[in-house]
Short mmCIF file of C-alpha atoms in Angstrom, two decimals:
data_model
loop_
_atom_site.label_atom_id
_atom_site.label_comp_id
_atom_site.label_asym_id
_atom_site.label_seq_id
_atom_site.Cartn_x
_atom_site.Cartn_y
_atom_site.Cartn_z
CA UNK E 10 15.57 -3.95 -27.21
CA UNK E 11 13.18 -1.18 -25.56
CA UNK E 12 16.47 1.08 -25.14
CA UNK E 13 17.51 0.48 -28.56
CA UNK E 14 13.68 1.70 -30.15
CA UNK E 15 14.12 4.53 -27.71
CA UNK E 16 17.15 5.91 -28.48
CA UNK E 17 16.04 5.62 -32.22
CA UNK E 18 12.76 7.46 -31.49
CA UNK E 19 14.39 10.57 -29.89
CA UNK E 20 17.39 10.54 -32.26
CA UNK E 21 15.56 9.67 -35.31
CA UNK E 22 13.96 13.09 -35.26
CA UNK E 23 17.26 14.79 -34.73
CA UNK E 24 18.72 13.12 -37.65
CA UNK E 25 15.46 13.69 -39.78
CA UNK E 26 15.59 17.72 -39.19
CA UNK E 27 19.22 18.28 -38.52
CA UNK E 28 21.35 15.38 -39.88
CA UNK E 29 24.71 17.03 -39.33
CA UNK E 30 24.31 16.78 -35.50
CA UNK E 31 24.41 13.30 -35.80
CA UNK E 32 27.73 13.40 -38.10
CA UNK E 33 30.00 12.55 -34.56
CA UNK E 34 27.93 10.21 -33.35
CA UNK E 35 28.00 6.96 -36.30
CA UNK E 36 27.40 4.58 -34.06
CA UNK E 37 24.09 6.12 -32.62
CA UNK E 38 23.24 6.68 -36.16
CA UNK E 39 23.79 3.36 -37.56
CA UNK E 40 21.64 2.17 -34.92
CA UNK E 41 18.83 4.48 -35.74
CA UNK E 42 19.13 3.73 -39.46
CA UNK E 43 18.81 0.05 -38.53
CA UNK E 44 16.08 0.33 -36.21
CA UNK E 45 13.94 2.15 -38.31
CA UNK E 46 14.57 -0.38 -41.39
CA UNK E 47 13.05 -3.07 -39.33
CA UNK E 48 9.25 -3.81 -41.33
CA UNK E 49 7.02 -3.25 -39.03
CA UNK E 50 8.83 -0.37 -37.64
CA UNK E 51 9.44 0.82 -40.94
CA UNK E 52 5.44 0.50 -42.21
CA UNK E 53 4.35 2.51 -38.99
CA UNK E 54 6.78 5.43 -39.84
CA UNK E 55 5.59 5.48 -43.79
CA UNK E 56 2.44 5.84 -42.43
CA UNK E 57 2.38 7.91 -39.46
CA UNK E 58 0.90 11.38 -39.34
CA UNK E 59 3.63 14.62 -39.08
CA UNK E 60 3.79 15.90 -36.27
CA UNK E 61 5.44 19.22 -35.10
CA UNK E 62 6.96 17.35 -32.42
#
């Protein structure tokens, strides 16, 4: 869903720079993880620019 792609947009970056602020949260974390394994979802973040933000 649109909720689910957002919450693993904004909590995809926390778990990519601080991973152990995720560590209470599984659930939200399992759900980014999946998310972001989907292919085309997947493809655009291999090949995205970095970004400070």
């Amino acid at each position: 869903t649109w909720a689910d792609l957002m919450i693993s947009l904004m909590f995809g970056e926390v778990h990519k720079k601080k991973a152990e602020l995720m560590e209470p949260y599984p659930t939200v974390t399992a759900l980014v993880l999946k998310v972001r394994a989907l292919p085309n979802i997947k493809q655009w973040l291999d090949n995205a620019p970095e970004t400070p933000f």
